[in-house]
mmCIF file of C-alpha atoms in Angstrom:
data_model
loop_
_atom_site.group_PDB
_atom_site.id
_atom_site.type_symbol
_atom_site.label_atom_id
_atom_site.label_comp_id
_atom_site.label_asym_id
_atom_site.label_seq_id
_atom_site.Cartn_x
_atom_site.Cartn_y
_atom_site.Cartn_z
ATOM 1 C CA MET X 1432 -0.755 -0.101 -0.101
ATOM 2 C CA ALA X 1433 1.024 3.437 -0.971
ATOM 3 C CA LYS X 1434 2.356 5.508 1.544
ATOM 4 C CA LEU X 1435 0.113 8.356 2.829
ATOM 5 C CA ILE X 1436 1.301 11.543 2.682
ATOM 6 C CA LEU X 1437 0.448 14.935 5.212
ATOM 7 C CA HIS X 1438 -0.969 17.443 2.308
ATOM 8 C CA ASN X 1439 -0.003 15.297 -0.792
ATOM 9 C CA GLU X 1440 -2.914 17.458 -3.247
ATOM 10 C CA GLU X 1441 -0.497 20.626 -1.504
ATOM 11 C CA ARG X 1442 3.194 19.532 -1.450
ATOM 12 C CA LEU X 1443 2.768 18.692 -5.008
ATOM 13 C CA LYS X 1444 0.911 22.779 -6.037
ATOM 14 C CA VAL X 1445 4.498 23.923 -3.251
ATOM 15 C CA ALA X 1446 6.932 21.997 -5.595
ATOM 16 C CA ALA X 1447 4.798 22.937 -8.623
ATOM 17 C CA THR X 1448 5.014 26.933 -8.459
ATOM 18 C CA ALA X 1449 8.213 26.478 -7.841
ATOM 19 C CA LEU X 1450 10.115 24.617 -11.040
ATOM 20 C CA SER X 1451 7.211 27.390 -12.327
ATOM 21 C CA LEU X 1452 9.623 29.989 -10.725
ATOM 22 C CA LEU X 1453 12.733 29.132 -11.946
ATOM 23 C CA THR X 1454 11.627 27.627 -15.681
ATOM 24 C CA ASN X 1455 9.688 31.158 -15.983
ATOM 25 C CA ARG X 1456 13.710 32.665 -14.893
ATOM 26 C CA LEU X 1457 12.101 34.344 -11.536
ATOM 27 C CA VAL X 1458 14.944 32.703 -9.528
ATOM 28 C CA VAL X 1459 17.910 31.347 -10.824
ATOM 29 C CA ASN X 1460 19.115 27.919 -8.959
ATOM 30 C CA THR X 1461 17.918 27.429 -5.300
ATOM 31 C CA SER X 1462 16.972 30.784 -4.448
ATOM 32 C CA GLY X 1463 13.704 32.468 -3.617
ATOM 33 C CA ASN X 1464 10.966 29.825 -2.063
ATOM 34 C CA VAL X 1465 6.669 29.640 -2.062
ATOM 35 C CA SER X 1466 4.742 28.812 0.646
ATOM 36 C CA ILE X 1467 1.060 28.185 1.959
ATOM 37 C CA ARG X 1468 -0.812 28.250 4.390
ATOM 38 C CA VAL X 1469 -3.578 25.194 5.152
ATOM 39 C CA GLY X 1470 -5.230 25.697 8.994
ATOM 40 C CA ASP X 1471 -2.392 26.203 11.168
ATOM 41 C CA HIS X 1472 -0.299 24.255 8.527
ATOM 42 C CA VAL X 1473 2.307 26.054 7.163
ATOM 43 C CA ILE X 1474 3.682 23.733 3.114
ATOM 44 C CA ILE X 1475 7.267 25.806 2.558
ATOM 45 C CA THR X 1476 9.546 24.782 0.415
ATOM 46 C CA PRO X 1477 12.990 22.767 2.430
ATOM 47 C CA SER X 1478 16.007 25.007 1.729
ATOM 48 C CA GLY X 1479 19.044 24.426 -0.664
ATOM 49 C CA ARG X 1480 17.013 21.370 -3.534
ATOM 50 C CA PRO X 1481 17.095 21.563 -6.522
ATOM 51 C CA TYR X 1482 13.218 22.675 -7.805
ATOM 52 C CA GLU X 1483 14.263 20.785 -11.190
ATOM 53 C CA SER X 1484 13.621 17.598 -8.328
ATOM 54 C CA LEU X 1485 11.511 18.383 -6.018
ATOM 55 C CA GLN X 1486 9.315 15.820 -4.509
ATOM 56 C CA PRO X 1487 5.512 16.181 -2.549
ATOM 57 C CA GLU X 1488 8.412 14.368 0.575
ATOM 58 C CA ASP X 1489 10.797 17.246 0.061
ATOM 59 C CA ILE X 1490 9.004 20.123 1.010
ATOM 60 C CA CYS X 1491 8.452 20.012 4.801
ATOM 61 C CA VAL X 1492 5.177 21.266 6.320
ATOM 62 C CA LEU X 1493 5.196 23.028 10.258
ATOM 63 C CA ASP X 1494 2.994 24.877 11.965
ATOM 64 C CA LEU X 1495 2.726 28.354 12.579
ATOM 65 C CA ALA X 1496 5.581 28.737 15.797
ATOM 66 C CA GLY X 1497 7.933 27.409 12.461
ATOM 67 C CA GLU X 1498 8.046 23.827 13.924
ATOM 68 C CA ALA X 1499 8.501 21.017 11.551
ATOM 69 C CA VAL X 1500 5.161 18.826 11.289
ATOM 70 C CA ASP X 1501 5.852 16.770 8.409
ATOM 71 C CA GLY X 1502 9.022 16.108 5.762
ATOM 72 C CA THR X 1503 12.586 15.864 7.186
ATOM 73 C CA LEU X 1504 14.599 19.012 5.636
ATOM 74 C CA LEU X 1505 15.633 21.840 6.042
ATOM 75 C CA PRO X 1506 12.794 24.020 5.429
ATOM 76 C CA SER X 1507 13.149 27.673 3.421
ATOM 77 C CA SER X 1508 16.497 30.172 5.078
ATOM 78 C CA GLU X 1509 12.931 32.560 4.996
ATOM 79 C CA THR X 1510 10.876 31.017 7.042
ATOM 80 C CA PRO X 1511 10.544 33.606 9.295
ATOM 81 C CA LEU X 1512 9.560 35.656 6.701
ATOM 82 C CA HIS X 1513 7.272 34.158 5.917
ATOM 83 C CA LEU X 1514 5.214 32.996 9.348
ATOM 84 C CA ALA X 1515 5.462 36.375 9.905
ATOM 85 C CA VAL X 1516 2.807 37.720 7.197
ATOM 86 C CA TYR X 1517 0.809 35.048 7.489
ATOM 87 C CA SER X 1518 0.727 35.851 11.558
ATOM 88 C CA SER X 1519 0.359 39.535 9.919
ATOM 89 C CA ASP X 1520 -3.069 38.777 8.166
ATOM 90 C CA PRO X 1521 -5.037 35.279 8.290
ATOM 91 C CA SER X 1522 -6.274 36.023 4.918
ATOM 92 C CA ILE X 1523 -3.473 35.806 3.375
ATOM 93 C CA THR X 1524 -3.030 31.920 2.849
ATOM 94 C CA ALA X 1525 -0.418 31.835 -0.079
ATOM 95 C CA ILE X 1526 3.672 33.852 -0.816
ATOM 96 C CA VAL X 1527 5.744 33.520 -3.369
ATOM 97 C CA HIS X 1528 9.413 35.576 -2.955
ATOM 98 C CA THR X 1529 11.393 35.585 -5.738
ATOM 99 C CA HIS X 1530 14.807 37.546 -6.925
ATOM 100 C CA SER X 1531 13.918 38.382 -10.055
ATOM 101 C CA VAL X 1532 16.062 40.531 -12.354
ATOM 102 C CA HIS X 1533 13.927 44.017 -12.884
ATOM 103 C CA ALA X 1534 12.128 43.732 -9.298
ATOM 104 C CA THR X 1535 15.657 44.042 -7.729
ATOM 105 C CA ALA X 1536 16.948 45.682 -9.994
ATOM 106 C CA VAL X 1537 14.635 48.555 -8.965
ATOM 107 C CA THR X 1538 15.341 48.363 -5.604
ATOM 108 C CA THR X 1539 18.487 49.296 -5.624
ATOM 109 C CA LEU X 1540 17.198 52.560 -7.693
ATOM 110 C CA ILE X 1541 14.096 54.057 -5.892
ATOM 111 C CA ASP X 1542 12.045 53.559 -2.294
ATOM 112 C CA GLU X 1543 8.976 52.957 -4.355
ATOM 113 C CA LEU X 1544 7.925 51.311 -7.190
ATOM 114 C CA PRO X 1545 5.563 54.121 -8.755
ATOM 115 C CA ALA X 1546 1.842 52.843 -10.632
ATOM 116 C CA ILE X 1547 3.987 52.600 -13.821
ATOM 117 C CA HIS X 1548 1.246 50.703 -15.529
ATOM 118 C CA TYR X 1549 -2.996 50.228 -14.209
ATOM 119 C CA GLN X 1550 -2.665 45.956 -13.852
ATOM 120 C CA LEU X 1551 0.151 47.538 -10.029
ATOM 121 C CA ALA X 1552 -4.006 48.605 -9.102
ATOM 122 C CA ASP X 1553 -4.169 44.714 -8.270
ATOM 123 C CA MET X 1554 -1.288 45.464 -6.102
ATOM 124 C CA GLY X 1555 -3.119 47.975 -4.223
ATOM 125 C CA GLY X 1556 -1.343 50.170 -6.006
ATOM 126 C CA ALA X 1557 2.934 52.276 -6.089
ATOM 127 C CA ILE X 1558 4.734 49.331 -3.990
ATOM 128 C CA PRO X 1559 6.540 50.227 -1.971
ATOM 129 C CA VAL X 1560 10.187 48.777 -1.030
ATOM 130 C CA ALA X 1561 11.382 47.605 2.224
ATOM 131 C CA PRO X 1562 14.426 49.023 4.259
ATOM 132 C CA TYR X 1563 17.416 46.164 3.603
ATOM 133 C CA ALA X 1564 18.135 43.657 6.163
ATOM 134 C CA THR X 1565 19.810 39.842 6.047
ATOM 135 C CA PHE X 1566 18.166 37.281 4.691
ATOM 136 C CA GLY X 1567 16.651 34.782 7.506
ATOM 137 C CA THR X 1568 16.586 37.019 10.047
ATOM 138 C CA PRO X 1569 13.610 38.640 12.336
ATOM 139 C CA GLU X 1570 14.750 41.906 11.094
ATOM 140 C CA LEU X 1571 14.105 40.888 7.514
ATOM 141 C CA ALA X 1572 10.215 39.870 8.406
ATOM 142 C CA GLN X 1573 9.912 43.070 10.090
ATOM 143 C CA SER X 1574 10.961 45.247 7.580
ATOM 144 C CA VAL X 1575 8.615 42.963 5.073
ATOM 145 C CA THR X 1576 5.484 43.092 7.130
ATOM 146 C CA SER X 1577 5.806 46.897 8.096
ATOM 147 C CA VAL X 1578 5.086 47.969 4.811
ATOM 148 C CA LEU X 1579 2.860 44.754 4.012
ATOM 149 C CA PRO X 1580 -0.796 46.353 5.169
ATOM 150 C CA GLY X 1581 -3.072 46.937 2.272
ATOM 151 C CA LYS X 1582 -0.609 45.771 -0.772
ATOM 152 C CA SER X 1583 -0.110 42.403 -1.937
ATOM 153 C CA ALA X 1584 3.369 42.860 -3.101
ATOM 154 C CA VAL X 1585 5.940 44.412 -1.962
ATOM 155 C CA LEU X 1586 9.998 44.776 -2.892
ATOM 156 C CA MET X 1587 13.226 44.198 -0.964
ATOM 157 C CA LYS X 1588 15.946 46.527 -1.108
ATOM 158 C CA ASN X 1589 18.895 44.923 -2.238
ATOM 159 C CA HIS X 1590 16.881 41.149 -2.464
ATOM 160 C CA GLY X 1591 13.709 41.222 -4.754
ATOM 161 C CA SER X 1592 10.015 40.836 -4.235
ATOM 162 C CA LEU X 1593 7.252 39.413 -2.734
ATOM 163 C CA THR X 1594 3.441 38.525 -3.414
ATOM 164 C CA ILE X 1595 0.701 37.163 -1.375
ATOM 165 C CA ALA X 1596 -2.748 35.869 -2.408
ATOM 166 C CA ASN X 1597 -5.465 33.806 -1.469
ATOM 167 C CA THR X 1598 -4.622 30.934 -3.840
ATOM 168 C CA LEU X 1599 -0.282 30.706 -5.102
ATOM 169 C CA GLU X 1600 -1.985 30.659 -9.009
ATOM 170 C CA LYS X 1601 -2.610 33.790 -8.154
ATOM 171 C CA ALA X 1602 -0.284 35.339 -5.545
ATOM 172 C CA CYS X 1603 2.254 33.806 -8.404
ATOM 173 C CA GLU X 1604 0.576 35.390 -11.339
ATOM 174 C CA ARG X 1605 1.240 39.099 -9.552
ATOM 175 C CA THR X 1606 4.759 38.065 -9.394
ATOM 176 C CA ILE X 1607 4.734 37.401 -12.487
ATOM 177 C CA THR X 1608 2.858 40.459 -13.248
ATOM 178 C CA LEU X 1609 5.046 42.723 -10.561
ATOM 179 C CA GLU X 1610 8.496 41.268 -12.579
ATOM 180 C CA TRP X 1611 6.807 42.465 -15.759
ATOM 181 C CA CYS X 1612 5.859 46.100 -14.632
ATOM 182 C CA ALA X 1613 9.638 46.619 -12.921
ATOM 183 C CA GLU X 1614 11.309 45.517 -16.109
ATOM 184 C CA VAL X 1615 9.100 48.723 -18.276
ATOM 185 C CA TRP X 1616 9.645 51.179 -15.412
ATOM 186 C CA LEU X 1617 13.419 50.288 -15.695
ATOM 187 C CA LYS X 1618 13.493 50.353 -19.421
ATOM 188 C CA ALA X 1619 11.208 53.952 -18.969
ATOM 189 C CA HIS X 1620 13.339 55.424 -16.811
ATOM 190 C CA MET X 1621 16.656 55.061 -18.682
ATOM 191 C CA ALA X 1622 14.858 56.908 -21.952
ATOM 192 C CA GLY X 1623 13.537 59.885 -19.436
ATOM 193 C CA THR X 1624 11.167 60.338 -17.248
ATOM 194 C CA PRO X 1625 8.456 57.773 -16.734
ATOM 195 C CA THR X 1626 4.288 59.413 -16.459
ATOM 196 C CA ILE X 1627 3.120 57.324 -13.341
ATOM 197 C CA VAL X 1628 -0.693 56.772 -13.084
ATOM 198 C CA ALA X 1629 -2.435 58.695 -10.713
ATOM 199 C CA LYS X 1630 -4.105 57.352 -7.511
ATOM 200 C CA GLU X 1631 -7.659 58.494 -8.108
ATOM 201 C CA GLU X 1632 -7.429 56.782 -11.935
ATOM 202 C CA MET X 1633 -5.872 53.887 -10.058
ATOM 203 C CA GLU X 1634 -8.895 53.246 -7.637
ATOM 204 C CA ARG X 1635 -11.052 53.953 -10.435
ATOM 205 C CA VAL X 1636 -9.283 50.504 -12.141
ATOM 206 C CA LYS X 1637 -9.401 48.587 -8.633
ATOM 207 C CA GLN X 1638 -13.110 48.785 -9.010
ATOM 208 C CA GLN X 1639 -12.825 47.560 -12.743
ATOM 209 C CA MET X 1640 -11.162 44.725 -11.825
ATOM 210 C CA ASP X 1641 -13.197 44.223 -9.071
ATOM 211 C CA ARG X 1642 -15.940 44.161 -11.077
ATOM 212 C CA ILE X 1643 -14.573 42.184 -13.975
ATOM 213 C CA GLY X 1644 -13.908 39.443 -12.399
ATOM 214 C CA ALA X 1645 -16.955 38.919 -10.201
ATOM 215 C CA GLU X 1646 -18.868 39.388 -13.608
ATOM 216 C CA ARG X 1647 -16.264 36.364 -14.957
ATOM 217 C CA ASP X 1648 -16.648 33.839 -11.040
ATOM 218 C CA LYS X 1649 -19.972 34.270 -11.706
ATOM 219 C CA ARG X 1650 -20.500 32.824 -15.179
ATOM 220 C CA LEU X 1651 -18.020 30.296 -14.814
ATOM 221 C CA HIS X 1652 -20.334 29.689 -11.446
ATOM 222 C CA ASP X 1653 -23.157 29.009 -14.101
ATOM 223 C CA ARG X 1654 -21.972 26.801 -15.785
ATOM 224 C CA ALA X 1655 -20.420 24.846 -13.780
ATOM 225 C CA ASP X 1656 -23.569 24.116 -13.025
ATOM 226 C CA ASP X 1657 -25.342 23.964 -16.018
ATOM 227 C CA CYS X 1658 -23.036 20.760 -16.630
ATOM 228 C CA SER X 1659 -23.804 19.338 -13.573
ATOM 229 C CA CYS X 1660 -27.450 19.534 -14.805
ATOM 230 C CA CYS X 1661 -27.365 18.041 -18.095
ATOM 231 C CA ASP X 1662 -23.981 15.422 -16.398
ATOM 232 C CA LYS X 1663 -28.144 15.271 -14.479
ATOM 233 C CA THR X 1664 -29.741 13.828 -17.217
#
């Protein structure tokens, strides 16, 4: 009989997301980390394990105090950061942290990525750059959580980016968008002085995003109900 693995589905998802970050060139080697919160457990990538070879049993399961629940590998060095973010807001259930090139480059130049494109409205508008602190320390966790309220993304000075969501898919989507916006800003900045989307317009964009998202979800739900009815006939 095959051995049952605690949170097997979530561990598979964490492993797959970590690999996707590598293939999309959002991380190099084993940098960056991914986690999901499920109740009182945090499922997180291990430290120093090649993403190409990750198996479900390699993904660490911790409690909210960081104690091991399942898994034998050392959890990510940024575990204190993930735990602090989850502790700061119980609605957060997924975190993606990367060292992507353009997002990291931006952190060396400015203290806030301005609203260079309306898509940043999904992440709360302009993205703050958290002050530098040594990786894997409580100081870094404090630096990030102090600027996170009201945002779904944070840049980390001379380090990288962190995105949050209620699903890994959404957190990963935000990571990709943030990296693209950082690249846009860098290229525009090299050419001259970029124009910025006004705060009032970003608020209108967010309302539009929410309206369209709600309608999209409703139609998907209605279609699923229609399919269920068809299956029963």
